[in-house]
Structure formats: C-alpha cells, structure tokens
Amino acid sequence: MSDSSSSDDLPLSRLNHQTVVRNRAEDVVQISDKGKGTRKKMRRASCHDSGSDGEISAMKRKKMKSAEQGIAAFEWWNSPDPPEGKAWQTLEHCGMTFEPQYKPHGIAMVYDGVPISLTPYQEELATFYAAMPEDGPQLNVSGGQREIFQRNFWDDWHKVLGKSHAIKSFDKCDFSDISKHLDRLKFVKRAASDAEKVVARELRDDCQLRSGYAILDDHLEKVGNFRMEPPSLFRGRGKHPKTGVVKLRVEPDQVSINCGASRPPPICLELGRSWGEIKHDDTVTWLSTWHENVMQSNKYVMLAANSSLKGKSDFKKFQKAMQLKGCIERVRHGYHKNLKSKDRHLKQQATTMWLIDTLALRVGGEKSEEEADTVGCCSLRVEHFTFHKTGKDVDLEFLGKDSILFKQSIDFAGFDEHGQQAYDNIREMCRSKKKNEQVFELIEPTSLNAHLSSIMPGLTAKVFRTYNASETLQNQLPDAEHVLEMRSIGDKLIAYNEANRIVAILCNHQRTVSAAAATGLEAQAEKLEQLKDQRRELQNMRTTLKAGKDNAEAHRFAKLPDEKDVSKRIDIWTEKIKKLEIDLRNKEENKEVSLGTSKANYLDPRISVAWCKRCDVPIEKLFSKTLKQKFAWALTVGSSWRFEAMPITDS
DNA sequence: ATCGTGACTTGGCCCCAGGCAA
DNA sequence: TTGCCTGGGGCCAAGTCACGAT
C-alpha cells in the first residue's frame, strides 16, 4: 500500500482514485475490515490512544488530513452515477455518537427564598432553563415570546416535579445560582490552558476520525451531523407556540440506521446499548434517523455539504435554474397574459407568479396551529398589504421563514404594465375580504407547482429564487475590464460584495446587529471623526506655515516641520480617512444583511469562479475552505463561463 | 384526489479560533 | 501580550416538495 504520508506531492488525480481512496478509507476510518474481531480491536485501540502523546496526535492529524485529501481527490462529477432511482450502491458508516448522561452539579435552586434540592432529572431541566440568556431571543421582554417560553417550560417541568412538590409556581423560582454556576463553567472553559485545549481538540479529532466518515460506493465521504442533538429546551423562532418545551434525550435504541446490506452495519459504541433498527434503503441519502418529540418530526444524519450526494443535487439545482433561464420569457409571457384572465383561479395564479418572480417570495405553504404564524406568497393575508390613497404605493409587511420580517414599500408605478396589472389584481383581491383572509385563497403550493412543472419539467416555485439570485449576481458583477483597473484585491472584493448584497436584499436575507457589532461600528465612526479633526489641524498648521507665522506651533516640535512635511502628512491622513470611510460605509450597509445564505445556497458558484478568473482574484477570497470544498465541482470552469440558458433535457 | 409526512434544502444564531491593533 | 473584533463553521429550526397511503 502506498504510504499516505507521501501523498502530499502525489498527483492524486492522475492515479486510479478508486484505489487511492479505498486505501485511505481503510487506513483512516477503520470501518472496512470484514473481520469483526479486527474491527473491534481497532476501535478499542482508537478509543484508548487519545493521550497527549505528541507522536500519536501528529499521526491522527495526518490521518485526518489524508482523509480530507482522499475526499477531495474523488471527482464525482467525472464518475458514473448509480442506477436510476438509487442514491448509492454500497454504504458503510459509523452511526451516531452520544453525549454522556447528565451529571448533577448539586447546586440548589431557590424557591420563594428557600434553597430546594432537586432530583437529577428535575435539576437537568432547571439547568436548561438557567442556561437561557435573559436578553436572548427566547427570554428578552420585547417580542412576546418570553411568556410562551416560560409557560411551556413550566408545563413540562411541573410534570417532572410532580403534584406534591414544594415548587408550585414558576414566578417564585429563582434559577440564578445555577446560572452563576454555568457562567463559572464557561469562564473556566475560556481560561483553559493551551495543554487543556490540545486535549480537548484531541478528543474532538478522535470523535471525528472514529465516527465522522462514511464510505459510499467505495469512496470516502465526510458525514455532516453525526452527533446526536443533546436534550434541551426547544428554541423555536419568534412567537412559536412550542418554544420552551423540553426536547427529550434520544437514546441509541430510538435511532434507525440506514446502510448497505453487503457491508457490516455500524457498531453502537454506547456500552450495553444497540440501535433501534437497521435498514438498507438505497433510494434515500440518510445514514441515521430519529424522531424528535417537540415538533414530532424526523431528523436525519446525512453526508456533509462537500459530499458527492449533496454536490450532485446542488449541481442539478443550478442546471434547473439555467433551464428556467432558457424559457423565462415564455413563462413570463404566460403569466402576463393571465394577469388579465376572467378566470379567478388563473388570475390569482398569475398574480402569485408575478410576486414570486419579481419579489423573490417563497411559495408559502399552509401551517398548523402548532407552528409560528409565518407566511409566504400563497398564504399572504389581506392584513399584510397596506394600500395608500394616492399612487400605486403598497406596503407589504409580513413575517416570513424563521419569523424574519419582510417589509417593503413597493411602488408599482415603477413597474411595467404587467406590474401595474398585478397591483390592480392584488387590490381587487383584497377588497371585500376580511383582514385575516388569504389574498390568494384559490392558490396552494401544490397546484402552483403542478402548473409550473407543466410549463417546464421540474420547475417549482423555489427555482425562481435560484434563477433570479444567480441571474442578478451575474448582471450586477462589474465587467473584468473595469475590475482589472482596480488597485487592490480589497477593492475588487468590495465590488463583488456589492453584487452579493443586492442578491441578499432581493432574497431578504437578514441578520441581527449584535450589541458588540453596534458598539464596534460606533467606535469606528468616532475614529473617523478623530481622523478628520486631526486633518483639519494639519491643514490649519499648513496655513500658518504658509503665512510664515511659525512661532505659534514651534513649542510642539523638536524640529519645526516645513510646509512640505505637513502636506505629505495631510495626504496620508486623507488616504486613511478615505479607507476608513469606505470600510465604514461597507459595514453600515452590510450590518443587517447576511451575504452567506445566498452565497451558499442560491448563487451558482460557477459565476463567481469565472468572475475570479477574469478579474484575477483568488477564489479563496470569496469562498471559505468549506465552501470551496462544497463547490469543488465548479472550480474548473473557464473564465468565460456564463450562467446561460440551458436546453431542457427532461427528467 | 386528498392528505399527511418523509426527505431534503435553506437559514439565522451562537460560539470560538485566530488575526490584528494597541 | 492582551483585548477586541470578525468570520467560519457547527447547530438545529423551518422551510419546500414529492410521494405514498387512503
């Protein structure tokens, strides 16, 4: 077997990657040995060698590195796909890892002024509550979610305490001793010595090496979330009816494993425990699944974003968006015509399509009483629109996905005739309806998507978001001839981010301004003022010097500066001010906009790669390490690649 | 045909490492 | 060296959409 340590300079891509990757898999992940006895021995070894022996830790790091290289070397986009309808042919992995059971800290909570000791489970739940920050999104007093959170927590905790327990009312509970204890733990963790940090990292690496990789169709893949979610209080977003409910601990026997029938299933590493079920379903991509008690939903362990499975589906997504580009005129012409239809259904359908295409709205499926009241296009209600007496200004305001506020004043007069027609339609559809009634009561996501896929196979509402985001980026990015004139990479990045920001605004991707960010911004603004003051002073000095009245400043310098020195200094300051101003403006414009979401999900990476090549910008400036891995399939496109119309190939 | 839900993508928040100015 | 700030990445909630059960 070729020594993997010498692989750094091997042209891996020219080797038979199957062999290379296979060797690596066995070497690194230790899950491929057919003999069970050997497997056990190797596992045991890997559990025990986590000491701080430098050689061993260096070896582990090398193993991990070669695993990553093995993964990177596999060009799935140049390899055959599994048979139609199958996600894989062989699949082998290590299941999930679990946190240790709860260890009581014994800190009493105070009830009505009296310390009360709790059973371990009662204490565990109390500790979940004590860990919630008072000013965080769950408990802060502004949003109206605090009461829901507390009531839900109390309902669950109360049951665990039992009827006859001394604690009878949530209002008299004081968790602050436990909170302080948790703060102390955090402090200790933060203050850990380098040696302690190394040990912690070792443990993480062990875990990653032991359980973080899978072998799919004979190549190595990274697993996404192989750690079981720990129990906690459900942190629903916004005024979620279930926020604060106890999310229960999940044990191995509640987990189903999916793996290839021809390979050994994972061994449950929890002492004396075993998996609930072993399945062999090659039509799905999940490795493990379990049921979550709060929302009653299924959760899955899947491969990481850089895996072949995710990559293929990502690639398909953008090909689909390019197909939409190929027929977007036909699509638009279709709904433009129907905006004036006499058929109410067609008219509503056309109007929702206009909104989805123009404002990049999500489709907006129906939601149950058990979920937060958020909406998308189809579920918009009359109360979300405000019409003004004059003109065609409309305020559209609603809570969308994640209870993020969508708030825009839309001047329909600025749109073409079709936009004006959409305005008339919305206005008319709102008339004679109550505030809380749906504007497009005849349109549901299923029917809308059925209509869309009759226009183009595979077309759904969300393809518009992908298409419009990618198309917008391509159109907004400045031309290479312009960019190449820029002096610094920094300027080029600003240009890219500006285009990125326009997309993020289109998709309403927001982020909250943290307190730290706000004060940082303020400090920077202050600094700018200071620099300007200093420049003013320098300018005054120059005026004084010009006039020959040098005595006034003489005492401040060992050697009196001449006019030239001062002028030079002013230039330096001007440069500093300019730089800071640009930086500040950028930060200001960006502070509430999240660029990451569109970059990771909506923007065809090939647009960015080609732009980088045209503009002489290293791709690392735009894509972080993981993003680069996720988009490995896109990195080889040439500088002239364009997000172009694609012929429709069906399927 | 309708409904429910399984499976997969999208999305904001939080924490921490690491870079940088002071 | 230290404190501060930022970006990356992990985490898990919340969407979308297809498909299977009835």
XYZ file of C-alpha atoms (C1' of nucleotides) in Angstrom:
695
model
C 0.000 0.000 0.000
C 1.321 3.385 -0.879
C 2.221 5.432 2.131
C -0.416 8.043 2.543
C 2.019 10.422 4.202
C 3.871 10.887 0.937
C 0.662 11.702 -0.870
C 1.028 15.448 -0.422
C 3.000 15.723 -3.604
C 1.394 12.863 -5.473
C -0.710 13.893 -8.401
C -3.689 12.095 -6.962
C -5.941 12.961 -9.814
C -3.770 11.011 -12.217
C -3.880 7.883 -10.104
C -6.743 5.494 -10.077
C -8.702 7.300 -7.416
C -10.691 4.205 -6.554
C -7.548 2.530 -5.310
C -6.232 5.577 -3.579
C -9.466 6.367 -1.878
C -10.110 2.771 -0.942
C -6.765 2.526 0.764
C -7.368 5.704 2.585
C -10.750 4.618 3.754
C -9.360 1.515 5.354
C -6.428 3.347 6.755
C -8.278 6.278 8.120
C -11.723 5.237 9.045
C -11.100 1.702 10.144
C -14.520 0.538 9.220
C -13.819 -1.532 6.161
C -12.322 -4.675 7.619
C -14.624 -7.554 7.028
C -13.497 -9.495 10.114
C -15.461 -8.307 13.119
C -12.716 -9.217 15.556
C -10.260 -6.957 13.819
C -12.741 -4.132 13.748
C -13.317 -4.328 17.445
C -9.630 -4.356 18.199
C -9.042 -1.329 16.024
C -11.878 0.551 17.574
C -10.660 -0.226 21.021
C -7.231 0.986 20.028
C -8.616 4.244 18.713
C -10.549 4.805 21.912
C -7.515 4.356 24.088
C -4.813 6.223 22.282
C -6.208 9.657 22.937
C -3.416 10.512 25.372
C -1.375 13.604 24.760
C 1.465 11.673 23.180
C 2.701 14.084 20.552
C 3.535 11.402 18.020
C 0.114 9.845 18.198
C -1.627 13.172 17.884
C 0.532 14.088 14.908
C -0.384 10.764 13.357
C -4.055 11.419 13.899
C -3.803 14.798 12.306
C -2.039 13.237 9.372
C -4.755 10.622 9.085
C -7.410 13.285 9.127
C -5.559 15.306 6.551
C -5.149 12.357 4.249
C -8.816 11.558 4.695
C -9.676 15.074 3.576
C -7.301 14.724 0.659
C -8.839 11.428 -0.276
C -12.241 13.041 -0.269
C -11.009 15.985 -2.293
C -9.313 13.710 -4.833
C -12.540 11.997 -5.824
C -14.068 13.826 -8.748
C -17.575 12.506 -8.571
C -18.627 14.721 -11.440
C -16.326 12.661 -13.671
C -17.650 9.360 -12.364
C -20.698 7.347 -13.371
C -23.932 7.827 -11.458
C -25.601 4.966 -9.578
C -28.556 3.350 -11.404
C -31.683 5.442 -11.916
C -33.638 5.934 -8.700
C -30.768 4.751 -6.494
C -28.745 7.108 -4.337
C -25.921 4.605 -3.792
C -24.891 1.004 -4.239
C -22.821 0.442 -1.124
C -22.889 2.467 2.057
C -20.941 1.995 5.232
C -20.713 4.329 8.219
C -20.398 4.552 11.988
C -23.854 5.611 13.080
C -24.028 8.409 15.622
C -22.249 9.490 18.776
C -23.988 10.433 22.028
C -23.283 12.828 24.824
C -22.691 11.276 28.249
C -25.686 11.053 30.569
C -26.437 14.049 32.755
C -24.117 14.595 35.725
C -25.829 16.540 38.532
C -23.992 19.601 39.853
C -25.945 19.713 43.098
C -26.469 23.485 43.035
C -29.819 24.184 44.645
C -32.313 26.475 43.052
C -34.103 28.981 45.249
C -37.858 28.830 45.601
C -39.635 31.626 47.439
C -36.344 32.490 49.094
C -35.611 28.922 50.190
C -32.999 26.634 48.579
C -34.620 23.475 47.227
C -32.711 20.395 46.194
C -33.883 18.543 43.128
C -33.606 15.045 41.727
C -31.059 14.745 38.915
C -33.681 14.918 36.172
C -35.515 17.843 37.786
C -32.174 19.563 38.127
C -31.254 18.857 34.499
C -34.369 20.636 33.278
C -33.902 23.519 35.707
C -30.367 23.833 34.378
C -31.645 24.033 30.795
C -33.738 26.989 31.839
C -30.931 28.598 33.827
C -28.775 28.458 30.709
C -31.151 30.659 28.701
C -29.788 34.194 28.459
C -32.206 36.791 29.840
C -31.582 39.088 26.868
C -31.548 36.334 24.270
C -34.182 35.720 21.589
C -36.177 33.406 23.866
C -36.386 35.407 27.099
C -35.994 39.055 26.137
C -39.082 41.045 27.004
C -39.719 42.798 23.703
C -41.066 40.129 21.356
C -43.870 38.487 23.338
C -42.224 35.051 23.148
C -40.932 35.143 26.759
C -44.314 34.272 28.252
C -44.819 31.376 25.842
C -41.357 30.054 26.560
C -41.834 30.217 30.319
C -45.281 28.705 30.240
C -44.167 25.789 28.055
C -41.128 25.160 30.209
C -43.176 25.327 33.373
C -45.800 22.937 31.984
C -43.130 20.327 31.309
C -41.053 20.927 34.408
C -44.083 20.994 36.647
C -44.991 17.496 35.470
C -41.492 16.274 36.267
C -41.594 17.872 39.720
C -44.847 16.131 40.497
C -48.063 17.344 42.109
C -46.896 17.298 45.701
C -43.654 19.145 45.086
C -42.814 22.215 47.128
C -42.342 24.209 43.927
C -45.833 25.275 42.960
C -45.441 28.416 40.942
C -42.941 29.453 38.317
C -42.988 33.073 39.470
C -41.288 32.206 42.745
C -38.458 30.255 41.078
C -35.008 31.728 41.168
C -32.528 29.954 38.917
C -29.754 32.476 39.361
C -27.483 30.270 41.466
C -27.484 27.681 38.717
C -26.948 30.401 36.099
C -23.942 31.635 38.040
C -22.617 28.112 38.236
C -22.932 27.787 34.453
C -21.175 31.118 33.985
C -18.327 29.859 36.148
C -18.041 26.735 33.997
C -17.922 28.894 30.895
C -15.266 31.040 32.454
C -13.175 28.015 33.361
C -13.538 26.693 29.840
C -12.467 30.002 28.349
C -9.486 30.173 30.663
C -8.268 26.693 29.720
C -4.526 26.376 29.264
C -3.043 25.543 25.886
C -2.383 21.996 27.052
C -6.011 21.596 28.054
C -7.126 22.953 24.735
C -4.909 20.454 22.973
C -6.527 17.626 24.927
C -9.998 18.897 24.064
C -9.044 19.096 20.436
C -7.627 15.590 20.573
C -10.942 14.294 21.820
C -12.774 16.079 19.035
C -10.374 14.704 16.454
C -10.791 11.193 17.842
C -14.503 11.514 17.555
C -14.237 12.836 14.018
C -11.894 10.023 12.992
C -13.974 7.371 14.669
C -17.429 8.414 13.506
C -17.154 11.292 11.067
C -16.583 9.458 7.805
C -18.589 7.128 5.631
C -17.787 5.014 2.606
C -20.258 5.418 -0.201
C -19.765 3.396 -3.375
C -16.168 2.739 -2.364
C -15.117 6.303 -1.794
C -14.662 8.232 1.379
C -17.191 10.884 2.366
C -17.496 13.226 5.300
C -20.591 12.881 7.464
C -22.474 16.060 8.326
C -24.067 15.847 11.777
C -23.134 12.539 13.348
C -23.534 13.818 16.940
C -26.938 13.236 18.474
C -28.635 16.505 19.378
C -28.423 16.863 23.162
C -31.610 17.332 25.188
C -32.545 20.986 25.697
C -35.430 23.419 25.669
C -36.828 23.803 22.175
C -35.765 27.165 20.819
C -38.489 27.882 18.324
C -38.055 31.138 16.428
C -40.364 34.072 17.018
C -43.685 33.527 18.770
C -43.532 29.785 18.300
C -46.307 28.013 20.226
C -43.876 25.307 21.338
C -40.889 27.397 22.291
C -39.560 26.311 25.697
C -40.916 22.753 25.508
C -38.455 20.117 26.740
C -36.691 18.342 23.902
C -36.030 14.871 25.285
C -32.787 12.938 25.307
C -32.635 10.427 22.480
C -31.037 7.048 23.163
C -29.376 4.744 20.611
C -32.336 2.354 20.518
C -34.509 5.195 19.195
C -32.193 5.596 16.220
C -32.638 3.813 12.908
C -29.571 3.108 10.834
C -29.505 3.007 7.048
C -26.559 1.230 5.428
C -25.676 -1.113 2.609
C -26.803 -4.699 3.073
C -23.494 -6.051 1.830
C -21.473 -4.175 4.434
C -21.281 -4.577 8.202
C -23.653 -2.207 9.986
C -22.165 0.259 12.471
C -21.430 -0.867 15.992
C -23.177 1.098 18.704
C -20.371 2.484 20.845
C -22.612 3.126 23.851
C -21.933 0.443 26.419
C -24.676 -2.164 26.549
C -26.856 -0.336 24.014
C -27.828 -1.068 20.445
C -29.506 0.657 17.524
C -33.267 0.550 17.228
C -33.365 -0.687 13.654
C -31.066 -1.415 10.740
C -32.441 -0.616 7.276
C -30.978 -0.930 3.798
C -32.807 1.675 1.718
C -30.678 2.691 -1.232
C -33.217 5.180 -2.546
C -32.511 7.689 0.245
C -29.378 9.510 1.336
C -29.716 9.493 5.133
C -27.432 7.404 7.318
C -29.357 7.556 10.590
C -32.715 8.931 11.639
C -34.682 9.511 14.805
C -37.942 11.073 15.891
C -37.946 14.399 17.670
C -40.605 14.817 20.368
C -41.368 18.543 20.214
C -42.368 19.060 16.594
C -42.911 15.330 16.047
C -40.613 15.491 13.085
C -37.942 13.174 11.740
C -34.334 14.172 11.997
C -31.555 12.734 9.872
C -27.840 12.229 9.783
C -26.666 12.968 6.274
C -23.402 13.413 4.462
C -21.627 16.762 4.649
C -22.102 19.546 2.117
C -18.899 18.590 0.312
C -20.118 15.046 -0.367
C -20.896 13.672 -3.784
C -24.570 13.255 -2.973
C -25.037 16.863 -1.910
C -22.839 18.082 -4.732
C -24.838 16.267 -7.375
C -28.081 17.656 -6.132
C -26.594 21.132 -5.926
C -25.349 20.845 -9.485
C -28.775 19.724 -10.651
C -30.367 22.657 -8.857
C -28.315 25.173 -10.807
C -28.774 23.340 -14.105
C -32.500 23.590 -13.472
C -32.174 27.302 -12.825
C -30.377 27.658 -16.155
C -33.171 25.749 -17.823
C -35.570 28.270 -16.393
C -33.427 30.983 -17.913
C -33.983 29.260 -21.246
C -37.743 29.593 -21.016
C -38.197 32.533 -18.686
C -39.661 34.689 -21.456
C -42.248 32.064 -22.252
C -43.023 31.673 -18.547
C -43.404 35.399 -18.063
C -45.435 35.857 -21.184
C -47.760 33.164 -19.889
C -48.479 34.789 -16.566
C -48.529 38.298 -18.019
C -51.397 37.170 -20.200
C -53.216 35.511 -17.331
C -52.947 38.552 -15.092
C -55.960 39.800 -17.024
C -57.797 36.493 -17.148
C -61.515 36.373 -16.392
C -60.908 33.072 -14.609
C -60.346 33.866 -10.934
C -58.075 30.898 -10.395
C -55.871 31.752 -13.378
C -55.769 35.379 -12.360
C -54.697 34.576 -8.820
C -52.177 32.071 -10.118
C -50.649 34.652 -12.446
C -50.505 37.212 -9.662
C -48.698 34.851 -7.291
C -46.262 34.029 -10.070
C -45.630 37.723 -10.598
C -44.850 38.123 -6.891
C -42.612 35.051 -6.732
C -40.729 36.103 -9.854
C -40.458 39.794 -9.052
C -40.064 39.945 -5.262
C -38.383 36.536 -4.902
C -41.020 35.431 -2.389
C -41.136 31.858 -1.131
C -44.168 29.830 -2.096
C -45.634 29.818 1.430
C -47.303 26.573 2.386
C -50.095 26.244 4.925
C -49.054 25.959 8.564
C -50.634 24.331 11.572
C -51.591 25.898 14.891
C -48.555 24.234 16.416
C -46.165 26.390 14.382
C -45.260 30.060 14.336
C -47.581 32.245 12.266
C -45.368 32.963 9.294
C -46.349 33.262 5.651
C -45.105 33.112 2.092
C -46.721 34.087 -1.183
C -49.724 31.734 -1.222
C -50.523 32.295 2.441
C -50.350 36.116 2.338
C -53.348 37.707 4.016
C -55.157 40.966 3.408
C -53.633 42.426 6.593
C -50.148 42.116 5.104
C -50.876 44.712 2.409
C -51.392 48.391 3.063
C -52.647 50.464 0.144
C -52.211 54.184 0.035
C -54.837 56.640 -1.097
C -52.786 58.069 -3.914
C -50.477 56.465 -6.411
C -49.615 52.800 -6.556
C -47.555 52.557 -3.396
C -48.118 49.432 -1.366
C -46.560 48.475 1.923
C -46.011 44.754 2.099
C -45.206 43.572 5.601
C -45.234 40.053 6.962
C -43.206 37.533 8.937
C -41.566 35.035 6.614
C -39.416 31.978 7.207
C -37.763 31.988 10.639
C -40.114 34.833 11.622
C -37.909 37.227 9.694
C -39.686 40.462 8.885
C -40.327 41.233 5.247
C -41.085 44.920 4.983
C -41.031 46.769 1.705
C -42.746 49.753 0.224
C -43.434 48.803 -3.322
C -44.114 51.485 -5.881
C -45.959 49.640 -8.576
C -45.879 52.709 -10.796
C -42.207 51.902 -11.267
C -43.026 48.553 -12.868
C -44.164 47.893 -16.407
C -47.801 47.440 -17.448
C -47.796 43.901 -16.037
C -46.665 45.115 -12.644
C -49.471 47.678 -12.747
C -51.879 44.923 -13.584
C -50.557 42.882 -10.642
C -51.242 45.892 -8.438
C -54.818 46.169 -9.677
C -55.275 42.443 -9.097
C -53.934 42.429 -5.555
C -56.009 45.463 -4.691
C -59.117 43.893 -6.096
C -58.423 40.546 -4.422
C -58.064 42.256 -1.067
C -61.326 44.155 -1.455
C -64.361 42.549 0.173
C -62.169 40.257 2.260
C -61.531 40.347 5.972
C -58.105 41.293 7.315
C -57.208 37.741 8.239
C -58.322 36.132 4.992
C -55.937 34.898 2.341
C -55.497 37.126 -0.674
C -54.882 34.156 -2.964
C -57.313 31.736 -1.397
C -57.537 29.648 -4.587
C -53.810 29.013 -4.882
C -51.908 26.355 -2.988
C -48.260 25.431 -3.407
C -49.127 22.006 -4.785
C -51.371 23.355 -7.526
C -48.989 26.187 -8.314
C -46.074 23.783 -8.611
C -48.163 21.436 -10.736
C -48.841 24.341 -13.083
C -45.170 25.348 -13.110
C -43.928 21.872 -13.917
C -46.417 21.691 -16.778
C -44.582 24.651 -18.285
C -41.140 23.183 -17.726
C -40.362 19.760 -16.255
C -39.049 20.109 -12.735
C -39.999 23.774 -12.434
C -41.192 24.695 -8.943
C -41.576 27.967 -7.078
C -38.166 27.817 -5.466
C -36.375 27.543 -8.802
C -37.325 31.203 -9.373
C -35.359 32.209 -6.308
C -32.315 30.300 -7.506
C -32.639 31.647 -11.036
C -33.259 35.257 -10.068
C -30.480 35.232 -7.470
C -27.879 33.799 -9.857
C -29.018 35.917 -12.792
C -28.893 39.042 -10.628
C -25.385 38.276 -9.420
C -24.144 37.776 -12.958
C -25.707 41.026 -14.106
C -24.525 43.001 -11.111
C -20.905 41.888 -11.145
C -18.786 44.571 -12.803
C -17.006 43.712 -16.054
C -13.470 42.407 -15.909
C -12.004 45.338 -17.828
C -13.355 47.621 -15.160
C -12.306 45.398 -12.256
C -8.797 44.823 -13.573
C -8.164 48.553 -13.323
C -8.761 48.431 -9.591
C -5.670 48.849 -7.487
C -6.231 46.320 -4.762
C -7.890 42.969 -4.193
C -9.811 44.714 -1.437
C -11.498 47.000 -3.950
C -12.386 44.031 -6.109
C -13.901 42.254 -3.140
C -15.989 45.285 -2.327
C -17.302 45.208 -5.874
C -18.176 41.533 -5.548
C -19.813 42.000 -2.180
C -21.910 44.821 -3.538
C -23.356 42.463 -6.146
C -23.736 39.773 -3.484
C -25.548 42.269 -1.275
C -28.065 43.154 -3.967
C -28.943 39.469 -4.192
C -29.169 39.118 -0.407
C -31.534 42.085 -0.263
C -33.619 40.591 -3.056
C -33.928 37.358 -1.068
C -34.468 39.235 2.212
C -31.552 37.518 3.932
C -31.151 39.364 7.197
C -29.090 39.190 10.342
C -29.492 40.926 13.664
C -26.962 43.540 14.633
C -25.283 42.222 17.741
C -24.536 44.587 20.585
C -20.820 44.088 20.005
C -21.154 44.901 16.310
C -23.156 48.042 17.084
C -20.597 49.405 19.538
C -17.781 48.456 17.181
C -19.449 50.444 14.455
C -19.862 53.413 16.758
C -16.237 53.271 17.783
C -15.190 53.257 14.171
C -17.360 56.255 13.375
C -15.710 58.060 16.266
C -12.287 57.159 14.968
C -13.236 58.627 11.617
C -14.259 61.896 13.233
C -10.990 61.946 15.110
C -9.005 61.499 11.918
C -10.937 64.313 10.289
C -10.236 66.584 13.249
C -6.562 65.781 13.004
C -6.537 66.554 9.310
C -8.212 69.859 9.968
C -5.499 70.635 12.484
C -2.823 69.763 9.973
C -4.451 71.975 7.381
C -4.529 74.847 9.835
C -0.894 74.272 10.551
C -0.074 74.422 6.867
C -1.937 77.688 6.527
C 0.000 79.066 9.446
C 3.294 77.909 7.999
C 2.458 79.388 4.603
C 1.818 82.708 6.229
C 5.218 82.467 7.885
C 3.803 82.641 11.366
C 5.746 79.626 12.535
C 6.261 80.664 16.125
C 2.808 79.618 17.259
C 3.487 75.938 16.627
C 7.174 75.942 17.472
C 6.884 74.656 21.003
C 5.207 71.419 19.887
C 8.104 70.075 17.858
C 11.765 69.406 18.402
C 12.297 70.399 14.816
C 9.714 72.562 13.180
C 8.112 70.743 10.205
C 8.144 72.572 6.937
C 5.204 73.024 4.649
C 6.146 70.037 2.538
C 6.209 67.687 5.512
C 2.782 68.811 6.575
C 1.361 68.437 3.095
C 2.703 64.927 2.927
C 1.116 64.213 6.261
C -2.228 65.590 5.096
C -2.113 63.268 2.101
C -1.506 60.299 4.359
C -4.434 61.315 6.562
C -6.678 61.821 3.570
C -5.823 58.338 2.416
C -6.547 56.930 5.878
C -9.871 58.742 6.024
C -10.879 57.514 2.607
C -10.082 53.947 3.545
C -11.967 54.115 6.810
C -14.925 55.783 5.160
C -15.218 53.024 2.583
C -14.841 50.394 5.272
C -17.444 52.056 7.448
C -19.927 52.541 4.636
C -19.490 48.923 3.704
C -20.063 47.719 7.233
C -23.018 50.018 7.689
C -24.666 48.766 4.513
C -23.902 45.195 5.439
C -24.759 45.168 9.089
C -28.293 43.887 8.679
C -27.719 41.885 5.509
C -26.477 38.321 5.525
C -24.398 37.533 2.447
C -23.598 33.954 3.417
C -27.003 32.425 2.771
C -27.195 33.411 -0.864
C -23.575 32.511 -1.449
C -24.066 29.028 -0.040
C -27.499 28.274 -1.473
C -28.600 30.492 -4.335
C -25.644 31.735 -6.314
C -24.315 29.381 -8.929
C -20.670 29.072 -7.809
C -19.500 28.937 -11.420
C -20.478 32.593 -11.831
C -18.114 33.523 -9.012
C -15.338 31.191 -10.146
C -15.389 32.544 -13.704
C -15.511 36.133 -12.457
C -12.497 35.473 -10.215
C -10.580 34.089 -13.167
C -11.471 37.040 -15.361
C -10.671 39.565 -12.669
C -7.544 37.985 -11.274
C -8.975 37.353 -7.819
C -8.058 34.165 -5.943
C -11.210 32.158 -5.316
C -10.197 31.782 -1.657
C -11.107 35.443 -1.230
C -14.738 34.596 -1.942
C -15.084 31.005 -0.768
C -14.039 29.821 2.669
C -12.362 26.434 2.951
C -15.609 24.538 3.390
C -17.402 26.495 0.694
C -14.559 25.718 -1.686
C -14.941 22.026 -0.855
C -18.683 22.213 -1.294
C -18.233 23.812 -4.702
C -15.292 21.666 -5.811
C -17.324 20.654 -8.855
C -17.467 24.272 -10.006
C -13.825 25.288 -9.603
C -12.617 24.120 -13.003
C -14.878 26.232 -15.203
C -13.099 28.660 -17.504
C -13.051 32.430 -17.247
C -15.658 32.789 -19.961
C -18.262 30.575 -18.317
C -21.679 32.218 -18.159
C -24.912 31.421 -16.377
C -26.680 30.771 -19.652
C -29.923 29.324 -20.903
C -29.835 25.538 -20.879
C -31.802 23.288 -23.193
C -34.491 21.371 -21.379
C -33.422 17.751 -21.187
C -36.481 16.468 -19.318
C -36.407 14.425 -16.072
C -57.960 13.234 -5.434
C -56.650 14.424 -0.978
C -53.866 14.308 2.846
C -50.013 13.539 5.624
C -45.464 13.116 6.178
C -40.675 11.630 4.725
C -36.708 13.572 2.916
C -34.048 17.104 1.694
C -32.708 22.337 1.260
C -32.469 26.718 3.326
C -31.461 29.920 7.185
C -30.244 32.603 11.300
C -27.792 32.354 15.685
C -24.051 31.262 18.600
C -19.508 30.229 19.861
C -14.847 30.193 19.271
C -10.334 30.474 16.939
C -7.350 33.334 15.064
C -5.820 37.758 13.278
C -4.927 42.356 14.403
C -4.279 46.760 16.731
C -2.886 48.707 20.932
C 0.944 40.186 25.456
C -3.764 41.279 25.665
C -8.128 42.552 24.470
C -11.159 43.150 20.656
C -13.333 42.021 16.520
C -14.524 39.186 12.728
C -15.542 35.316 10.018
C -16.106 30.495 9.767
C -18.466 26.728 10.815
C -21.471 23.931 13.763
C -26.061 23.591 15.149
C -30.712 22.726 14.546
C -35.070 25.018 13.288
C -38.057 25.872 9.435
C -38.949 25.840 5.010
C -40.104 23.189 0.168
C -41.668 19.429 -2.494
C -42.606 14.707 -3.811
C -44.565 10.604 -2.875
C -47.088 7.043 -0.610
C -51.207 5.845 1.952
C -56.035 6.028 1.949
